[in-house]
Coordinates of C-alpha atoms (C1' of nucleotides) in Angstrom, one line a residue:
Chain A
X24 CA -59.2 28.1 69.8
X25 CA -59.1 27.6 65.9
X26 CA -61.8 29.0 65.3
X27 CA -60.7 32.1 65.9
X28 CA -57.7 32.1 63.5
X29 CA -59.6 30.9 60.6
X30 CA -62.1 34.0 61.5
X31 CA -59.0 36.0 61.2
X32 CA -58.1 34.8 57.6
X33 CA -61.4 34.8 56.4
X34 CA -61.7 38.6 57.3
X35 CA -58.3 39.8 56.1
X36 CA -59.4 37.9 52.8
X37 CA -62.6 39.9 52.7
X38 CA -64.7 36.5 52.4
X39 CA -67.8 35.6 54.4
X40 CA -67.7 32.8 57.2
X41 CA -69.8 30.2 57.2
X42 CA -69.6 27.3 58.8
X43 CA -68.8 25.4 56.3
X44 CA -65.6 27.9 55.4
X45 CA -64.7 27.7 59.2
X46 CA -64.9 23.9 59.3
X47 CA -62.5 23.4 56.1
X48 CA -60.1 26.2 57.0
X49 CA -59.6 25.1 60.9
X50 CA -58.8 21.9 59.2
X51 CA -56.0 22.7 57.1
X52 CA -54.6 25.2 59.7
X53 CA -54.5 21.4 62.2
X54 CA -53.0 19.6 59.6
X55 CA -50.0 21.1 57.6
X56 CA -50.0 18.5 55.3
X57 CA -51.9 18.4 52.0
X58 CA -54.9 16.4 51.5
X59 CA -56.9 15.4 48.6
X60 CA -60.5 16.2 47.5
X61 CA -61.9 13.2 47.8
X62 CA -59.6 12.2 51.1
X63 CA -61.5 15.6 52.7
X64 CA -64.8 14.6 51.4
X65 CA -64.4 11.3 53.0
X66 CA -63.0 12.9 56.4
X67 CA -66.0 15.7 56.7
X68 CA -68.4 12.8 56.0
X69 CA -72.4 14.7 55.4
X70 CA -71.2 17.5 57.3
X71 CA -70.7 19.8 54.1
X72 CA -71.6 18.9 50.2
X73 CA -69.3 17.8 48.0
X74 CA -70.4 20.4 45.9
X75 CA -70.3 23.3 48.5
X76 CA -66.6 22.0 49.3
X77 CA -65.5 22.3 45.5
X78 CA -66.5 25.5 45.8
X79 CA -64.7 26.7 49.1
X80 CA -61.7 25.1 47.6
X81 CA -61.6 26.5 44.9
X82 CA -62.2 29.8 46.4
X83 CA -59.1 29.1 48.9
X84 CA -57.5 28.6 45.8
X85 CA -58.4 31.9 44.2
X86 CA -57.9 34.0 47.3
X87 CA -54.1 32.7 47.8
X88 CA -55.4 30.7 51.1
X89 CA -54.3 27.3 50.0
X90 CA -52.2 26.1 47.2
X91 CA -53.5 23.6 44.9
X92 CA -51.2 20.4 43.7
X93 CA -52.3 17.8 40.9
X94 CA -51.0 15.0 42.0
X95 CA -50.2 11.5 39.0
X96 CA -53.8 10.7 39.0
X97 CA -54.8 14.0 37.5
X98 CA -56.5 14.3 41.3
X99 CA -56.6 18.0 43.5
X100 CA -54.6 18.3 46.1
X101 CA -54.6 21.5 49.1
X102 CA -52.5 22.6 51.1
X103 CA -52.2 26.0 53.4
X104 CA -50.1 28.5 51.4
X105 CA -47.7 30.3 53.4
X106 CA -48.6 33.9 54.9
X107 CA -47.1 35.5 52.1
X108 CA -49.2 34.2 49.5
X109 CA -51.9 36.6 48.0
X110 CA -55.0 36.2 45.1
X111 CA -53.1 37.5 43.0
X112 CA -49.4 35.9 43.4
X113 CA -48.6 32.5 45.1
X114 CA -45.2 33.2 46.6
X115 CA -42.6 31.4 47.9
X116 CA -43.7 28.0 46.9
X117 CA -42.2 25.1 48.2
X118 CA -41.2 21.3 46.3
X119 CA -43.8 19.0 46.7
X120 CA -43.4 15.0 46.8
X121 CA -46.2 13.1 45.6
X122 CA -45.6 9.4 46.5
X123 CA -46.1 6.3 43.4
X124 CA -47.2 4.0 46.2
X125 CA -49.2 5.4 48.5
X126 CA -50.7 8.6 46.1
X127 CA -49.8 11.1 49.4
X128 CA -48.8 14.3 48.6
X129 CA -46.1 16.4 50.9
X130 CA -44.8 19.7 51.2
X131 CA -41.1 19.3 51.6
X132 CA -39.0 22.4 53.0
X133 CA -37.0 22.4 49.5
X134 CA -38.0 25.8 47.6
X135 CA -38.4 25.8 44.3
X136 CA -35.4 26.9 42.6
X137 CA -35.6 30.1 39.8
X138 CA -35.6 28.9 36.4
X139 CA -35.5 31.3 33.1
X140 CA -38.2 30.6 31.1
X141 CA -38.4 30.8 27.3
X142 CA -38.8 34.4 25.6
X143 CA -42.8 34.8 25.3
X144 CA -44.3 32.6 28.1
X145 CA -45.4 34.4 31.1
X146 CA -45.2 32.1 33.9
X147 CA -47.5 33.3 36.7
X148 CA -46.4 30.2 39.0
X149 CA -44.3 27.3 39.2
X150 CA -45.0 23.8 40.4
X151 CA -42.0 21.5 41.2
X152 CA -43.3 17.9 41.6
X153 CA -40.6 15.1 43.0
X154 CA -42.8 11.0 42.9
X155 CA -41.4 8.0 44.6
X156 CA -41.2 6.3 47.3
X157 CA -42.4 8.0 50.4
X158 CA -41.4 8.2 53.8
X159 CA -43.5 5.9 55.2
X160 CA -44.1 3.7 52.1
X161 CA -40.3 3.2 52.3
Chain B
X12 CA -40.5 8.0 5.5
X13 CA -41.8 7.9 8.9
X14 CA -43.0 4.8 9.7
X15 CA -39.5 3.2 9.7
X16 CA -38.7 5.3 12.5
X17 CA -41.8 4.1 14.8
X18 CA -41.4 0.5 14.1
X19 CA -37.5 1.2 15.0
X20 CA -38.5 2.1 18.4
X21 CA -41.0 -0.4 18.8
X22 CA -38.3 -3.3 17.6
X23 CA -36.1 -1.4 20.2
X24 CA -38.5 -1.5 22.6
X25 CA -39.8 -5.0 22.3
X26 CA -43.3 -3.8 21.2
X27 CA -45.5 -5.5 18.7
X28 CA -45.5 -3.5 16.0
X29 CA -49.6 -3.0 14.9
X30 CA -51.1 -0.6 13.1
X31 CA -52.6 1.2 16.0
X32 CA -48.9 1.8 17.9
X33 CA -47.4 2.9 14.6
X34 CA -50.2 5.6 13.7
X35 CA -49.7 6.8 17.5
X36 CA -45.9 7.1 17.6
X37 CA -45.6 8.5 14.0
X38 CA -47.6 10.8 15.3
X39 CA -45.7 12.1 18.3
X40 CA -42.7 12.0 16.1
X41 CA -43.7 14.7 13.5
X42 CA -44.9 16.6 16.2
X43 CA -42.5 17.8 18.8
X44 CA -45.1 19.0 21.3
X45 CA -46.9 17.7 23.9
X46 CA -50.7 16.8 23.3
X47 CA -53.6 15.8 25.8
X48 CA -55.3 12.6 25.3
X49 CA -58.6 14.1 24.3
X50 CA -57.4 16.1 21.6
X51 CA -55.7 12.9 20.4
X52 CA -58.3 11.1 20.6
X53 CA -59.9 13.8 18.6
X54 CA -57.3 14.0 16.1
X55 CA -57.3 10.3 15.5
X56 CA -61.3 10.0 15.3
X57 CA -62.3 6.8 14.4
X58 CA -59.2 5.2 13.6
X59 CA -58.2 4.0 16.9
X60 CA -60.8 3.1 19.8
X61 CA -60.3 5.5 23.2
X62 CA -59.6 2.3 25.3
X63 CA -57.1 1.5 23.0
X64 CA -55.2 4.6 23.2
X65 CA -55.2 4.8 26.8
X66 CA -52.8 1.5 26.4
X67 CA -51.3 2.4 24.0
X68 CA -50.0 5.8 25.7
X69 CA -49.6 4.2 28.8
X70 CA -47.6 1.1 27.4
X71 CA -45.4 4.3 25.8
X72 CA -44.8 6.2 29.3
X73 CA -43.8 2.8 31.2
X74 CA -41.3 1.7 28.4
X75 CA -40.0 5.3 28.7
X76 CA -40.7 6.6 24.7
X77 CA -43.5 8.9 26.2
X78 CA -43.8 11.5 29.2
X79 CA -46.7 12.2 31.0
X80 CA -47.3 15.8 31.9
X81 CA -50.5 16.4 34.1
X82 CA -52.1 19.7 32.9
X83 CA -53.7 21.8 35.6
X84 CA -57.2 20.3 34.9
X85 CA -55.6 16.6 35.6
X86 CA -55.9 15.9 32.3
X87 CA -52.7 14.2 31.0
X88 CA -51.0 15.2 28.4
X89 CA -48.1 13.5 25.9
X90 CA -45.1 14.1 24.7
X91 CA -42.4 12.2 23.4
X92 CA -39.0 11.5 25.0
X93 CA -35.9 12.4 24.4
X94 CA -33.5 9.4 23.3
X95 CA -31.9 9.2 26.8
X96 CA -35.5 7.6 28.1
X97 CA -35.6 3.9 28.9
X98 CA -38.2 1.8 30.9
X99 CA -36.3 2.3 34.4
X100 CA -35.5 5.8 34.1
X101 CA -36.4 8.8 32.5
X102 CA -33.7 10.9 32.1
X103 CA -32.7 14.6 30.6
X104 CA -36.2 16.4 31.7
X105 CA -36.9 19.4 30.5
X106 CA -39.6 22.1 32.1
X107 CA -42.9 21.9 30.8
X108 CA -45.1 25.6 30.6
X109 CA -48.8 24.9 31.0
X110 CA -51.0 27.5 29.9
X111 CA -53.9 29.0 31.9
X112 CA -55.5 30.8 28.9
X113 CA -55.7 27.7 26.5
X114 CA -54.1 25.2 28.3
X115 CA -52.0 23.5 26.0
X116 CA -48.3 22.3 27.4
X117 CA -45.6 23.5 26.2
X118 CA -42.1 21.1 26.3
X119 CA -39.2 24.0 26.8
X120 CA -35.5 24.0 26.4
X121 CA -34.5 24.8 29.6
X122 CA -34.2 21.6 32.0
X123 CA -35.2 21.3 35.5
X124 CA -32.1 22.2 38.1
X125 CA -31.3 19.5 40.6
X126 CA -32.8 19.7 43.8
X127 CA -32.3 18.4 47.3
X128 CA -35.3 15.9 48.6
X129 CA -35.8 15.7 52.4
X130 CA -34.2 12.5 54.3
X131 CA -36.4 9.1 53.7
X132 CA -37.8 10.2 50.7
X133 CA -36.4 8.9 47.6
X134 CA -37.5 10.4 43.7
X135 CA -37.7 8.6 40.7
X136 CA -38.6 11.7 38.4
X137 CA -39.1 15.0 39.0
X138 CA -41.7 17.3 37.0
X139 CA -42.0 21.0 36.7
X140 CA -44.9 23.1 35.4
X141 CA -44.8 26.4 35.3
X142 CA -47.9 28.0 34.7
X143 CA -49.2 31.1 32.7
X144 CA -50.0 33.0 29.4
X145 CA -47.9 30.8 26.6
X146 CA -46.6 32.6 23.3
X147 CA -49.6 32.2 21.1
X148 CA -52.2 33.6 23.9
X149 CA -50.0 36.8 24.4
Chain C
dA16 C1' -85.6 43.6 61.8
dG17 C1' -85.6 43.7 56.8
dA18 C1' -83.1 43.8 52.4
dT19 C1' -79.6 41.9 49.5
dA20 C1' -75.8 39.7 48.0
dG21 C1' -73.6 35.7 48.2
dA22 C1' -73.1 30.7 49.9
dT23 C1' -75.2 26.2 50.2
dG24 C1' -77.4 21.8 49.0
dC25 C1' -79.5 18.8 45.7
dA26 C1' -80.1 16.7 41.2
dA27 C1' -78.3 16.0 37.0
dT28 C1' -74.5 16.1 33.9
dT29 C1' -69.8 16.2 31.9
dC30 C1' -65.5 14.3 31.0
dA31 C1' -61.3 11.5 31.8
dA32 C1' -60.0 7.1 32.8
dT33 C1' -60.5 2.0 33.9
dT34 C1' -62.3 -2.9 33.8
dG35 C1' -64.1 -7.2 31.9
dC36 C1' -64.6 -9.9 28.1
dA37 C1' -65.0 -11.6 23.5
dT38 C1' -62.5 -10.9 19.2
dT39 C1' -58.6 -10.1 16.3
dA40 C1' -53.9 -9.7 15.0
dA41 C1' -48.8 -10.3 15.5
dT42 C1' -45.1 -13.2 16.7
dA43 C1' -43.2 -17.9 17.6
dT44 C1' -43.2 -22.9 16.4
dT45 C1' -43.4 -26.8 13.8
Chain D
dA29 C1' -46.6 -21.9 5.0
dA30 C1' -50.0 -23.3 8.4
dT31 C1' -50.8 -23.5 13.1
dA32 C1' -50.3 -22.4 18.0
dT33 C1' -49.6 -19.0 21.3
dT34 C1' -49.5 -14.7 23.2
dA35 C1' -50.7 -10.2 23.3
dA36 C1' -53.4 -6.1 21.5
dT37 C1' -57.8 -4.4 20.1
dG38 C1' -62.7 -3.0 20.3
dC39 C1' -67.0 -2.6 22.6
dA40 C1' -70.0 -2.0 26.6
dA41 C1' -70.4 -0.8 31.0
dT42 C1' -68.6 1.6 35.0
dT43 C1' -65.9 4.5 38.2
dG44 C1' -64.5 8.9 40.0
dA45 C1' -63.5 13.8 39.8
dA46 C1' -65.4 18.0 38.8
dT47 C1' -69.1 21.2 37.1
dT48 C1' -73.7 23.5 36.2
dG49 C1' -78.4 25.1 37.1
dC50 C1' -81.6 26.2 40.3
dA51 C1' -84.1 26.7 44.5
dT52 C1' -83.2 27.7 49.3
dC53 C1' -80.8 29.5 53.0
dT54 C1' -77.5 32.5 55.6
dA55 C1' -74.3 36.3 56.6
dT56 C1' -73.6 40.9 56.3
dC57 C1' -75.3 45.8 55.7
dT58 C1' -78.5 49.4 56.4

DNA sequence: AGATAGATGCAATTCAATTGCATTAATATT
DNA sequence: AATATTAATGCAATTGAATTGCATCTATCT
């Protein structure tokens, strides 16, 4: 069952499961696609807060469990990092497509290429956002 | 002197030239970097209502003399084009470097490599952020 | 089983952004 | 140059995402 594999991360990233941490994680590890805030909010229905998800979100976030993508609207975006992401460095990160019509956001197999960055920034991550057309909105 | 310049672009651009436009574009032409709507709007004070400048900047991105850079707290931020812009397309894009520590956006030299975008998918523009300690918070 | 550290839920709030509508200003027309 | 027309502005109200404070509850540790 899923339940069991989202145990499994939750352990390994030393955080506590709840039921409402089991609930979100099993749902990202069903669907690798990235879903919104509110899109989540509006799936789970009462069955957590809106404040309490925030929160596990942003704790994903922190513990290198999901990625976080801001789509044109300025709205949050997850998405389950790969395995070899960590709290402190999001690793082999991957382009991201975030559609004008439809507001979807996808996470294409394209990496994101190295770029040299200007003497005296320290960039910690890099996020490569393509918008158009979608798949389906094509 | 610089308003000759903005109502330049505006005539270029088929914009009526008011008072409001011309402050806002003067502005992003003496300053080369990118700046976030609420610190405009803070810089401008009472000279130009908020709703106003919301147009305004988006009239700017859609007849390509502005880009929109969404900061890591999905607020957008501005900067201005380079010349190669029009309304269809914007061209020539360079990276942006978003700041975790103070979260101002950076526009850098180096432009964003060309990427391959999975079948059925088709980009318009392509952003990249990448994110970390800038120059003045290191 | 009881202690404790941390997570949750609720209410209230902040902050960016948008909408509707009346007013005003810029271009076009005579 | 005055008027008509078209578009931009300003104000009030509203939406929607995200955050904060605080009381309550729950998972882990002993």
């Amino acid at each position: 069952m899923a339940d069991a594999d989202a145990i499994e991360i939750l352990k390994r990233k030393k955080l506590k499961h709840t039921k409402q941490r089991i609930r979100v994680l099993e749902d990202f590890l069903a669907n690798a696609t990235a879903i919104s805030q509110p899109m989540l909010e509006k799936k789970l229905g009462k069955e957590i807060d809106r404040v309490t998800l925030y929160r596990i979100l942003n704790t994903y976030v922190n513990k290198g469990i999901l990625h976080r993508i801001v789509d044109l609207n300025g709205t949050a975006n997850y998405a389950i990092c790969s395995s070899a992401c960590s709290a402190d460095q999001h690793h082999d990160e991957h382009v991201h497509f975030n559609c004008t019509n439809c507001y979807k956001v996808y996470c294409l197999a394209t990496k994101v290429p190295a770029i040299s960055i200007t003497d005296g920034f320290k960039a910690d991550s890099i996020s490569l956002i393509a918008y158009g057309i979608c798949k389906e909105c094509n």
